[in-house]
Short mmCIF file of C-alpha atoms in Angstrom, two decimals:
data_model
loop_
_atom_site.label_atom_id
_atom_site.label_comp_id
_atom_site.label_asym_id
_atom_site.label_seq_id
_atom_site.Cartn_x
_atom_site.Cartn_y
_atom_site.Cartn_z
CA MET A 112 81.70 96.10 -14.29
CA SER A 113 81.14 92.44 -15.15
CA LYS A 114 83.35 89.25 -15.21
CA ASN A 115 83.89 87.27 -18.44
CA ARG A 116 83.73 83.48 -18.52
CA ASP A 117 84.11 80.92 -21.33
CA SER A 118 81.20 78.81 -22.36
CA GLN A 119 80.72 75.99 -24.85
CA VAL A 120 77.84 76.45 -27.28
CA SER A 121 76.20 73.22 -28.38
CA ASP A 122 75.14 72.61 -31.94
CA PRO A 123 71.40 71.78 -31.78
CA HIS A 124 71.51 70.34 -35.29
CA ASN A 125 74.28 67.84 -34.44
CA PRO A 126 74.10 66.76 -30.80
CA LYS A 127 76.79 64.07 -31.35
CA LYS A 128 79.43 66.81 -31.39
CA ASP A 129 78.88 67.21 -27.62
CA VAL A 130 79.52 63.47 -26.99
CA TYR A 131 83.06 62.10 -26.56
CA ARG A 132 82.26 58.51 -27.37
CA VAL A 133 84.30 55.35 -26.60
CA VAL A 134 82.38 52.14 -27.29
CA TRP A 135 84.05 48.72 -27.39
CA GLY A 136 82.60 45.89 -29.42
CA PRO A 137 80.13 43.30 -28.08
CA GLN A 138 82.93 40.72 -27.77
CA ARG A 139 84.33 42.69 -24.83
CA PHE A 140 83.11 41.63 -21.41
CA ARG A 141 83.07 43.81 -18.33
CA LEU A 142 86.40 43.84 -16.52
CA SER A 143 87.64 46.36 -14.00
CA ILE A 144 90.71 48.48 -14.66
CA GLY A 145 92.44 46.79 -11.73
CA TRP A 146 92.01 43.34 -13.22
CA LYS A 147 93.06 44.63 -16.62
CA THR A 148 96.22 45.99 -15.03
CA LEU A 149 96.96 42.71 -13.28
CA ILE A 150 96.28 40.61 -16.37
CA ALA A 151 98.37 42.88 -18.58
CA PHE A 152 101.22 42.81 -16.07
CA ALA A 153 100.99 39.03 -15.79
CA LEU A 154 101.10 38.61 -19.56
CA VAL A 155 104.05 40.97 -19.86
CA VAL A 156 106.01 39.31 -17.03
CA PHE A 157 104.92 35.70 -16.69
CA ILE A 158 104.99 34.62 -20.33
CA PRO A 159 108.54 35.88 -20.98
CA MET A 160 109.74 34.45 -17.67
CA ILE A 161 108.19 31.04 -18.33
CA GLY A 162 109.56 31.08 -21.88
CA LEU A 163 113.00 32.08 -20.61
CA MET A 164 112.84 29.33 -17.98
CA ASN A 165 112.03 26.66 -20.58
CA ILE A 166 114.69 27.94 -22.97
CA THR A 167 117.25 28.01 -20.16
CA GLU A 168 116.41 24.45 -19.12
CA ARG A 169 116.60 23.19 -22.70
CA THR A 170 119.85 25.03 -23.31
CA LEU A 171 121.30 23.67 -20.08
CA ARG A 172 120.25 20.13 -20.97
CA GLY A 173 121.68 20.45 -24.46
CA ALA A 174 124.97 21.85 -23.14
CA MET A 175 125.29 19.11 -20.53
CA GLU A 176 124.47 16.40 -23.07
CA ASN A 177 127.10 17.79 -25.44
CA GLU A 178 129.62 17.98 -22.61
CA THR A 179 128.82 14.36 -21.68
CA ILE A 180 129.35 13.22 -25.27
CA HIS A 181 132.65 15.14 -25.48
CA SER A 182 133.76 13.54 -22.22
CA LEU A 183 132.82 10.10 -23.54
CA GLU A 184 134.81 10.76 -26.72
CA ALA A 185 137.90 11.56 -24.66
CA ASN A 186 137.39 8.44 -22.56
CA LEU A 187 136.86 6.36 -25.69
CA ARG A 188 140.35 7.32 -26.89
CA GLY A 189 141.66 5.99 -23.60
CA ALA A 190 139.54 2.87 -24.02
CA TRP A 191 141.17 2.20 -27.41
CA ARG A 192 144.61 2.41 -25.75
CA VAL A 193 143.49 -0.22 -23.27
CA TYR A 194 142.03 -2.26 -26.12
CA TYR A 195 145.39 -2.45 -27.94
CA GLU A 196 147.48 -2.76 -24.80
CA ARG A 197 147.56 -6.57 -24.77
CA SER A 198 148.08 -7.07 -28.49
CA ASN A 199 150.96 -4.59 -28.43
CA ALA A 200 152.52 -6.40 -25.48
CA ILE A 201 152.28 -9.86 -27.09
CA ARG A 202 153.53 -8.43 -30.40
CA ALA A 203 156.66 -7.04 -28.70
CA ALA A 204 157.31 -10.37 -26.99
CA LEU A 205 156.87 -12.41 -30.18
CA VAL A 206 159.07 -10.02 -32.18
CA GLN A 207 161.83 -10.54 -29.63
CA SER A 208 161.45 -14.32 -29.84
CA ALA A 209 161.36 -14.29 -33.65
CA ALA A 210 164.77 -12.63 -33.69
CA SER A 211 166.32 -15.32 -31.47
CA PRO A 212 168.70 -17.77 -33.32
CA THR A 213 167.55 -20.52 -30.99
CA VAL A 214 163.95 -20.05 -32.05
CA LYS A 215 164.93 -19.93 -35.72
CA ALA A 216 166.88 -23.16 -35.35
CA ALA A 217 163.99 -24.85 -33.51
CA ILE A 218 161.60 -23.90 -36.32
CA GLN A 219 163.95 -25.19 -38.99
CA LEU A 220 164.43 -28.45 -37.07
CA ARG A 221 160.71 -28.57 -36.23
CA ASP A 222 161.69 -29.09 -32.60
CA GLY A 223 158.23 -29.32 -31.05
CA ARG A 224 159.42 -29.73 -27.45
CA GLN A 225 161.58 -26.61 -27.47
CA LEU A 226 158.91 -24.59 -29.26
CA ARG A 227 156.24 -25.67 -26.72
CA GLU A 228 158.54 -24.53 -23.93
CA LEU A 229 158.77 -21.16 -25.70
CA LEU A 230 154.98 -20.93 -25.96
CA ASN A 231 154.51 -21.89 -22.31
CA ARG A 232 156.92 -19.17 -21.23
CA HIS A 233 154.95 -16.62 -23.23
CA ALA A 234 151.69 -17.94 -21.73
CA THR A 235 153.15 -17.50 -18.25
CA LEU A 236 154.26 -13.95 -18.97
CA HIS A 237 151.03 -13.06 -20.83
CA PRO A 238 148.22 -15.11 -19.27
CA TYR A 239 145.57 -13.22 -21.23
CA VAL A 240 146.69 -14.86 -24.49
CA ASP A 241 144.21 -17.62 -25.35
CA ALA A 242 146.06 -19.28 -28.24
CA LEU A 243 149.78 -19.47 -29.13
CA LEU A 244 150.96 -21.16 -32.33
CA VAL A 245 154.20 -21.73 -34.23
CA LEU A 246 153.73 -22.14 -37.99
CA ASP A 247 156.06 -23.16 -40.78
CA ASN A 248 156.30 -21.33 -44.06
CA THR A 249 153.37 -23.34 -45.43
CA GLN A 250 151.09 -22.16 -42.58
CA HIS A 251 151.01 -25.59 -40.92
CA VAL A 252 151.14 -25.81 -37.12
CA ILE A 253 154.44 -27.20 -35.87
CA ALA A 254 153.92 -26.31 -32.19
CA ARG A 255 150.94 -25.72 -29.93
CA ARG A 256 150.70 -25.84 -26.15
CA SER A 257 148.23 -28.70 -26.32
CA GLY A 258 150.68 -30.67 -28.46
CA GLU A 259 148.31 -30.99 -31.42
CA VAL A 260 150.14 -30.18 -34.67
CA GLY A 261 149.90 -30.65 -38.42
CA ASP A 262 146.73 -28.63 -39.20
CA GLN A 263 146.93 -25.75 -41.61
CA VAL A 264 145.83 -22.30 -40.43
CA PHE A 265 144.83 -19.40 -42.69
CA LEU A 266 143.49 -16.67 -40.37
CA ASN A 267 141.79 -14.69 -43.15
CA ASN A 268 145.00 -14.33 -45.20
CA LEU A 269 146.80 -12.52 -42.39
CA ILE A 270 149.57 -15.13 -42.39
CA THR A 271 150.06 -14.82 -46.13
CA ARG A 272 150.37 -11.04 -45.80
CA ALA A 273 152.84 -11.33 -42.93
CA HIS A 274 154.98 -13.83 -44.84
CA THR A 275 154.81 -11.86 -48.08
CA PHE A 276 155.80 -8.47 -46.62
CA MET A 277 157.95 -10.00 -43.85
CA GLU A 278 156.40 -7.75 -41.21
CA SER A 279 154.28 -8.34 -38.15
CA VAL A 280 150.50 -8.02 -38.49
CA THR A 281 147.96 -7.11 -35.78
CA SER A 282 144.24 -7.27 -36.43
CA THR A 283 140.85 -8.13 -34.94
CA GLU A 284 139.10 -10.93 -36.81
CA LEU A 285 136.11 -13.24 -36.73
CA LEU A 286 137.57 -16.75 -36.44
CA PRO A 287 136.20 -20.28 -36.19
CA ASN A 288 135.97 -21.57 -32.63
CA GLU A 289 138.02 -24.70 -33.45
CA LEU A 290 141.24 -22.66 -33.33
CA PHE A 291 140.67 -22.19 -29.59
CA ALA A 292 139.10 -25.64 -29.05
CA ARG A 293 142.34 -27.24 -30.32
CA GLU A 294 144.24 -25.13 -27.79
CA ASN A 295 142.15 -26.23 -24.80
CA PRO A 296 139.06 -28.35 -25.53
CA LEU A 297 137.72 -28.14 -21.97
CA LYS A 298 138.07 -24.38 -21.60
CA TYR A 299 136.72 -23.42 -25.01
CA SER A 300 134.10 -26.09 -25.66
CA ASN A 301 131.10 -23.72 -25.27
CA LEU A 302 132.15 -21.03 -27.72
CA ASP A 303 129.97 -19.82 -30.55
CA THR A 304 130.69 -21.02 -34.05
CA GLN A 305 132.50 -17.78 -34.81
CA VAL A 306 134.32 -15.73 -32.24
CA MET A 307 136.07 -12.39 -32.22
CA ALA A 308 139.76 -12.34 -31.42
CA GLN A 309 142.77 -10.07 -31.56
CA VAL A 310 145.42 -11.73 -33.73
CA VAL A 311 149.16 -11.01 -33.73
CA ILE A 312 151.39 -12.65 -36.39
CA VAL A 313 155.16 -12.19 -36.38
CA PRO A 314 157.08 -13.74 -39.27
CA VAL A 315 160.37 -15.55 -38.55
CA ALA A 316 163.00 -15.08 -41.23
CA ASP A 317 166.49 -16.50 -41.68
CA LYS A 318 168.91 -15.24 -44.34
CA GLY A 319 166.17 -13.21 -45.97
CA GLN A 320 163.75 -16.11 -46.24
CA VAL A 321 160.58 -16.67 -44.20
CA ILE A 322 160.86 -19.98 -42.38
CA GLY A 323 157.75 -19.66 -40.25
CA SER A 324 155.80 -17.41 -37.93
CA LEU A 325 154.74 -16.96 -34.33
CA VAL A 326 151.00 -16.39 -33.71
CA GLY A 327 149.23 -15.10 -30.60
CA MET A 328 145.43 -14.71 -30.26
CA VAL A 329 143.35 -13.03 -27.55
CA LEU A 330 139.75 -14.16 -27.42
CA MET A 331 137.31 -11.26 -27.02
CA ASN A 332 134.15 -13.27 -26.30
CA ASP A 333 133.30 -13.10 -22.60
CA ASP A 334 136.52 -11.19 -21.99
CA ARG A 335 136.00 -9.38 -18.69
CA TRP A 336 139.50 -7.94 -18.48
CA LEU A 337 138.98 -5.40 -21.25
CA PRO A 338 135.79 -3.66 -20.00
CA ASN A 339 136.88 -3.89 -16.36
CA SER A 340 140.29 -2.42 -17.19
CA ILE A 341 138.68 0.41 -19.16
CA HIS A 342 136.63 1.20 -16.09
CA ASP A 343 139.55 0.96 -13.68
CA TYR A 344 142.32 2.59 -15.73
CA LEU A 345 140.30 5.65 -16.77
CA SER A 346 139.35 6.53 -13.17
CA ILE A 347 135.74 7.24 -14.03
CA ASP A 348 132.60 6.53 -12.05
CA ALA A 349 130.85 3.18 -12.04
CA ALA A 350 128.45 4.29 -14.75
CA LEU A 351 131.06 4.16 -17.52
CA PHE A 352 131.82 0.80 -19.02
CA GLY A 353 133.36 -0.72 -22.11
CA SER A 354 131.97 -3.56 -24.15
CA VAL A 355 132.59 -5.32 -27.43
CA ILE A 356 129.52 -5.88 -29.58
CA GLN A 357 129.34 -8.53 -32.28
CA GLU A 358 126.39 -9.54 -34.38
CA SER A 359 124.11 -7.07 -32.63
CA ARG A 360 124.75 -8.51 -29.20
CA ILE A 361 127.14 -7.86 -26.38
CA ILE A 362 129.88 -10.50 -26.19
CA SER A 363 131.86 -8.89 -23.39
CA ALA A 364 130.77 -6.60 -20.58
CA ALA A 365 132.16 -5.18 -17.36
CA THR A 366 131.35 -6.86 -14.08
CA ARG A 367 131.56 -3.79 -11.89
CA PRO A 368 128.55 -2.76 -9.73
CA ASN A 369 125.72 -0.82 -11.39
CA ASN A 370 126.77 -2.04 -14.81
CA ILE A 371 124.59 -0.83 -17.68
CA TRP A 372 125.85 -3.55 -20.01
CA ALA A 373 125.13 -7.29 -19.88
CA THR A 374 126.72 -10.09 -21.90
CA GLY A 375 124.35 -11.49 -24.51
CA LEU A 376 122.17 -8.37 -24.55
CA LEU A 377 120.96 -7.36 -28.00
CA ALA A 378 122.12 -3.98 -29.22
CA PRO A 379 119.39 -1.34 -29.72
CA LYS A 380 118.33 -0.87 -33.31
CA SER A 381 120.00 2.49 -33.87
CA LEU A 382 123.28 1.24 -32.41
CA ASN A 383 123.11 -1.98 -34.41
CA GLU A 384 122.58 -0.05 -37.64
CA ALA A 385 125.58 2.16 -36.93
CA ILE A 386 127.76 -0.91 -36.28
CA ASN A 387 126.64 -2.68 -39.44
CA HIS A 388 127.41 0.45 -41.48
CA GLY A 389 130.78 0.94 -39.83
CA GLU A 390 129.76 4.29 -38.35
CA THR A 391 130.36 5.93 -35.00
CA PHE A 392 127.31 6.22 -32.78
CA ARG A 393 126.80 9.07 -30.33
CA GLY A 394 123.60 9.60 -28.44
CA GLU A 395 121.17 8.55 -25.76
CA LEU A 396 119.92 4.97 -25.61
CA THR A 397 118.09 2.68 -23.26
CA ILE A 398 120.49 -0.12 -22.36
CA ASN A 399 119.11 -2.98 -20.29
CA GLU A 400 116.16 -0.70 -19.39
CA ILE A 401 118.58 1.96 -18.18
CA PRO A 402 118.70 5.36 -19.97
CA ALA A 403 122.30 6.11 -20.86
CA PHE A 404 124.51 8.23 -23.07
CA VAL A 405 126.54 5.97 -25.34
CA ILE A 406 129.39 6.41 -27.77
CA SER A 407 130.45 3.49 -29.93
CA GLU A 408 133.13 3.13 -32.60
CA PRO A 409 133.29 0.20 -35.02
CA ILE A 410 135.97 -2.49 -35.08
CA PHE A 411 137.17 -3.39 -38.58
CA ASN A 412 138.93 -6.59 -39.71
CA SER A 413 141.95 -6.70 -41.99
CA GLU A 414 139.69 -6.34 -45.04
CA GLY A 415 138.08 -3.12 -43.72
CA LEU A 416 134.74 -4.74 -42.88
CA PRO A 417 132.95 -3.86 -39.61
CA ILE A 418 132.80 -6.88 -37.33
CA GLY A 419 131.89 -5.25 -34.02
CA ALA A 420 132.32 -2.14 -31.91
CA LEU A 421 133.92 -0.82 -28.78
CA SER A 422 131.29 1.03 -26.76
CA ILE A 423 131.27 2.98 -23.54
CA GLY A 424 128.35 4.58 -21.78
CA VAL A 425 127.29 6.56 -18.76
CA LYS A 426 123.93 6.57 -17.06
CA SER A 427 121.84 9.61 -17.88
CA SER A 428 120.41 9.60 -14.37
CA GLY A 429 123.44 11.53 -13.12
CA ILE A 430 122.93 14.15 -15.79
CA ASP A 431 119.19 14.22 -15.10
CA SER A 432 119.90 14.71 -11.42
CA LEU A 433 122.25 17.61 -12.14
CA ILE A 434 119.78 19.13 -14.59
CA LYS A 435 116.98 18.78 -12.03
CA HIS A 436 119.17 20.46 -9.42
CA ASN A 437 119.87 23.38 -11.75
CA ALA A 438 116.23 23.40 -12.84
CA ARG A 439 115.16 23.71 -9.20
CA ASN A 440 117.42 26.74 -8.86
CA ILE A 441 115.93 28.18 -12.04
CA TYR A 442 112.40 27.55 -10.77
CA LEU A 443 113.31 29.06 -7.39
CA PHE A 444 114.64 32.28 -8.88
CA THR A 445 111.74 32.36 -11.33
CA GLY A 446 109.29 31.94 -8.45
CA LEU A 447 110.97 34.75 -6.54
CA GLY A 448 110.77 36.87 -9.66
CA ILE A 449 107.08 36.07 -10.03
CA LEU A 450 106.42 36.96 -6.37
CA LEU A 451 108.27 40.22 -6.83
CA SER A 452 106.27 40.84 -9.99
CA LEU A 453 103.03 40.14 -8.13
CA PHE A 454 104.05 42.61 -5.44
CA ILE A 455 104.80 45.24 -8.08
CA ALA A 456 101.50 44.40 -9.78
CA PHE A 457 99.72 44.86 -6.43
CA LEU A 458 101.32 48.29 -6.06
CA ALA A 459 100.31 49.17 -9.62
CA HIS A 460 96.76 47.93 -8.91
CA ARG A 461 96.60 50.00 -5.73
CA ASP A 462 97.98 53.09 -7.45
CA THR A 463 95.37 52.66 -10.16
CA MET A 464 92.28 51.74 -8.18
CA THR A 465 92.70 54.01 -5.14
CA PRO A 466 92.41 57.32 -7.06
CA ILE A 467 89.68 55.85 -9.25
CA ARG A 468 87.67 54.90 -6.16
CA ALA A 469 88.25 58.41 -4.73
CA VAL A 470 86.95 60.04 -7.91
CA MET A 471 84.01 57.60 -8.11
CA GLY A 472 83.13 58.34 -4.47
CA ALA A 473 83.24 62.09 -5.11
CA MET A 474 81.06 61.64 -8.20
CA ASP A 475 78.49 59.63 -6.23
CA SER A 476 78.43 62.24 -3.48
CA PHE A 477 78.10 65.00 -6.07
CA ALA A 478 75.25 63.11 -7.76
CA ARG A 479 73.42 62.96 -4.41
CA GLY A 480 73.46 66.76 -4.26
CA ASN A 481 76.60 67.56 -2.31
CA LEU A 482 77.92 70.28 -4.60
CA LYS A 483 80.70 71.18 -2.17
CA VAL A 484 82.48 67.82 -2.53
CA ARG A 485 86.03 68.02 -3.94
CA THR A 486 88.91 65.64 -4.57
CA ASP A 487 92.48 65.96 -3.28
CA LEU A 488 94.61 63.66 -5.46
CA ARG A 489 98.38 64.05 -5.27
CA THR A 490 99.47 61.07 -7.35
CA LYS A 491 101.80 62.99 -9.68
CA ASP A 492 100.23 61.39 -12.73
CA GLU A 493 97.09 61.57 -14.91
CA PHE A 494 94.86 60.78 -11.95
CA GLU A 495 95.91 64.04 -10.33
CA GLU A 496 94.89 65.86 -13.53
CA MET A 497 91.59 63.99 -13.51
CA GLY A 498 90.99 65.08 -9.89
CA ARG A 499 91.63 68.70 -10.81
CA GLY A 500 89.25 68.34 -13.75
CA PHE A 501 86.53 67.01 -11.44
CA ASN A 502 87.10 69.91 -9.05
CA ARG A 503 86.80 72.43 -11.90
CA MET A 504 83.59 70.80 -13.07
CA ALA A 505 82.14 70.69 -9.54
CA ALA A 506 83.05 74.34 -8.93
CA ALA A 507 81.45 75.40 -12.21
CA VAL A 508 78.28 73.46 -11.44
CA GLN A 509 78.14 74.86 -7.89
CA ASP A 510 78.59 78.40 -9.19
CA HIS A 511 75.88 77.87 -11.78
CA GLN A 512 73.57 76.41 -9.16
CA GLU A 513 74.11 79.40 -6.87
CA ARG A 514 73.30 81.77 -9.73
CA VAL A 515 70.14 79.83 -10.52
CA GLU A 516 69.11 80.03 -6.86
CA SER A 517 69.73 83.80 -6.89
CA PHE A 518 67.65 84.14 -10.04
CA ASN A 519 64.88 82.12 -8.42
CA SER A 520 64.91 84.41 -5.39
CA LEU A 521 64.70 87.42 -7.74
CA THR A 522 61.72 85.88 -9.47
CA SER A 523 60.09 85.31 -6.12
CA LEU A 524 60.77 88.90 -5.19
CA LEU A 525 59.19 90.21 -8.38
CA ILE A 526 56.12 88.17 -7.76
CA THR A 527 55.65 89.18 -4.14
CA SER A 528 56.65 92.92 -4.14
CA LEU A 529 54.01 95.73 -4.82
CA LYS A 530 56.11 98.93 -4.34
CA PRO A 531 57.80 99.95 -7.67
CA ARG A 532 60.78 101.80 -6.22
CA GLU A 533 61.43 99.11 -3.62
CA LEU A 534 60.90 96.42 -6.26
CA LEU A 535 63.30 98.03 -8.73
CA GLN A 536 65.89 98.61 -5.99
CA LYS A 537 65.80 94.94 -5.02
CA VAL A 538 65.92 93.90 -8.68
CA LEU A 539 68.99 96.11 -9.20
CA ASN A 540 70.68 94.66 -6.13
CA LYS A 541 70.08 91.10 -7.36
CA VAL A 542 71.36 91.91 -10.84
CA VAL A 543 74.49 93.44 -9.34
CA ASP A 544 75.00 90.30 -7.25
CA LEU A 545 74.43 88.00 -10.23
CA THR A 546 76.79 89.94 -12.48
CA ALA A 547 79.37 90.68 -9.78
CA ALA A 548 79.15 94.39 -10.80
CA ASN A 549 80.59 97.28 -8.82
CA MET A 550 77.68 99.69 -9.25
CA GLY A 551 74.29 99.97 -10.97
CA LEU A 552 71.56 102.48 -12.00
CA ILE A 553 68.02 102.12 -13.27
CA TYR A 554 66.74 105.02 -15.42
CA LEU A 555 63.11 105.79 -16.17
CA VAL A 556 62.08 107.51 -19.41
CA GLU A 557 60.05 110.72 -18.77
CA GLN A 558 58.71 113.42 -21.10
CA GLU A 559 60.31 116.79 -20.38
CA ASP A 560 59.51 119.74 -22.69
CA ARG A 561 58.18 117.22 -25.16
CA GLU A 562 61.58 115.49 -25.24
CA PRO A 563 62.15 112.07 -23.64
CA ARG A 564 64.78 112.08 -20.94
CA LEU A 565 66.40 109.34 -18.81
CA VAL A 566 65.86 110.12 -15.14
CA PRO A 567 67.82 108.11 -12.45
CA TYR A 568 65.29 106.24 -10.32
CA VAL A 569 67.20 103.73 -8.11
CA SER A 570 70.93 103.10 -7.72
CA HIS A 571 73.47 100.71 -6.21
CA ALA A 572 76.78 102.07 -4.86
CA ALA A 573 75.91 105.52 -6.26
CA ALA A 574 73.94 108.49 -4.90
CA ILE A 575 70.94 109.65 -6.94
CA PRO A 576 71.69 113.39 -6.41
CA ASP A 577 75.15 112.84 -7.91
CA THR A 578 73.71 111.46 -11.12
CA HIS A 579 72.41 113.40 -14.16
CA HIS A 580 69.45 113.24 -16.42
CA LEU A 581 70.33 111.94 -19.84
CA ARG A 582 68.93 112.62 -23.24
CA LEU A 583 68.38 109.86 -25.67
CA ARG A 584 71.68 108.79 -27.21
CA ASP A 585 73.67 110.31 -24.34
CA GLY A 586 76.16 107.73 -23.16
CA HIS A 587 75.64 104.00 -23.14
CA PRO A 588 72.31 104.21 -21.26
CA GLY A 589 71.01 106.74 -23.82
CA ASP A 590 72.20 104.61 -26.75
CA ALA A 591 70.55 101.49 -25.28
CA ALA A 592 67.27 103.35 -24.67
CA ALA A 593 67.27 104.90 -28.16
CA ALA A 594 68.04 101.59 -29.83
CA ILE A 595 65.80 99.64 -27.48
CA ARG A 596 68.44 96.85 -27.16
CA CYS A 597 71.02 95.53 -24.72
CA ILE A 598 74.53 96.94 -24.99
CA HIS A 599 77.38 95.02 -23.41
CA THR A 600 80.77 96.66 -22.96
CA THR A 601 83.98 95.82 -21.16
CA HIS A 602 85.30 99.40 -21.07
CA VAL A 603 83.62 102.12 -19.02
CA PRO A 604 84.92 105.71 -19.58
CA HIS A 605 86.13 107.54 -16.46
CA ASP A 606 83.92 110.55 -17.31
#
């Protein structure tokens, strides 16, 4: 009985069918699987992490800048309340005086002494007022604290409007400096030709007729109270200040420490353009060589023309510091993530290269002639399958080699032996070993009564006396002898 085994038959006309070919192009350079694994892992992990880190930092910066602008907008609304605080206060005081019969009588009588006393009382109660005037119905000055009277004042038609509609008027205007120089020549001698001022005009009427008006003016040029009060009243840090800008330069700035504004400083181009167009500016600027976030809203005169702006700002260094702090945290966690990724990559590299090195070592040992070498890979992945494949290949080659060695020993035996029966017995034993058979017989053909017969000559695992002579075509041996060919069968009859 023989054992079956599968074999692969090569096609001699097409040897490429026996080659499982994988050939990369010449642009590929040699790189180990370990390095390929590390590089692939780095590309998969590092690039997204770095991209996410940059996106997070940009998003954080954008969110903080937007939050800063929103905070400045809220503070600017408070700054406007401070801006109108003084004009509202002087307006209320002048309205009360305009309703007084004594004041009305003094205006009708042109009583300069009594009217100057009224103006001095207002100046004492409201020291921030730079000019106080009493006008008649023709807009001529009939009382001034300095005592100078008789000049006619127009104030950009504000007086005409107040007298016509018989209602108080409050506005910010560009006025000639002589209005303040007449009030106090020593104090206001160094003013620019035109100055910015808040103007309050309250008409005085008697029996339905305008008999005059009371005028109060607050000079904005070099006015430290406004920006300092904006800083103090809003309870914000020292980096937020208010200023009034006219003609592309700062005419009033806070005097608190670490001030970003400075009186006389030219406005940056983008801010100046927004002011000239009467538009609100929001954004980051460099003020006095200091990066800052600024919001600025225009100031319009009574005719709706932009004449300046109220601006507040905060240093961007605080925001940059906060962003850097958060960025450091982002970098820290990113670095930890990268280290963890490197550790995982190291484990992946080890899990890849260790079984490969084991298989390569077994292959080298096998190539040096150690046909008994085997692998023991228990990686629970494709490498374990590859190890089993190597073991199957090595076992097949070892088995083939042992069969070849047995065949070689048989050949040597045939060459060296001279006794036919002994020779055939040894040949039969070797064939049985090579084919892993259970028994074997060699028949010789002899002529008996002129008829060829098969006579048992040597046997393996069978006694010669127990065997029978066979005629040609008796059984498989007779068929093989008659046909003079090899017959292979997997089924042997019991009889």
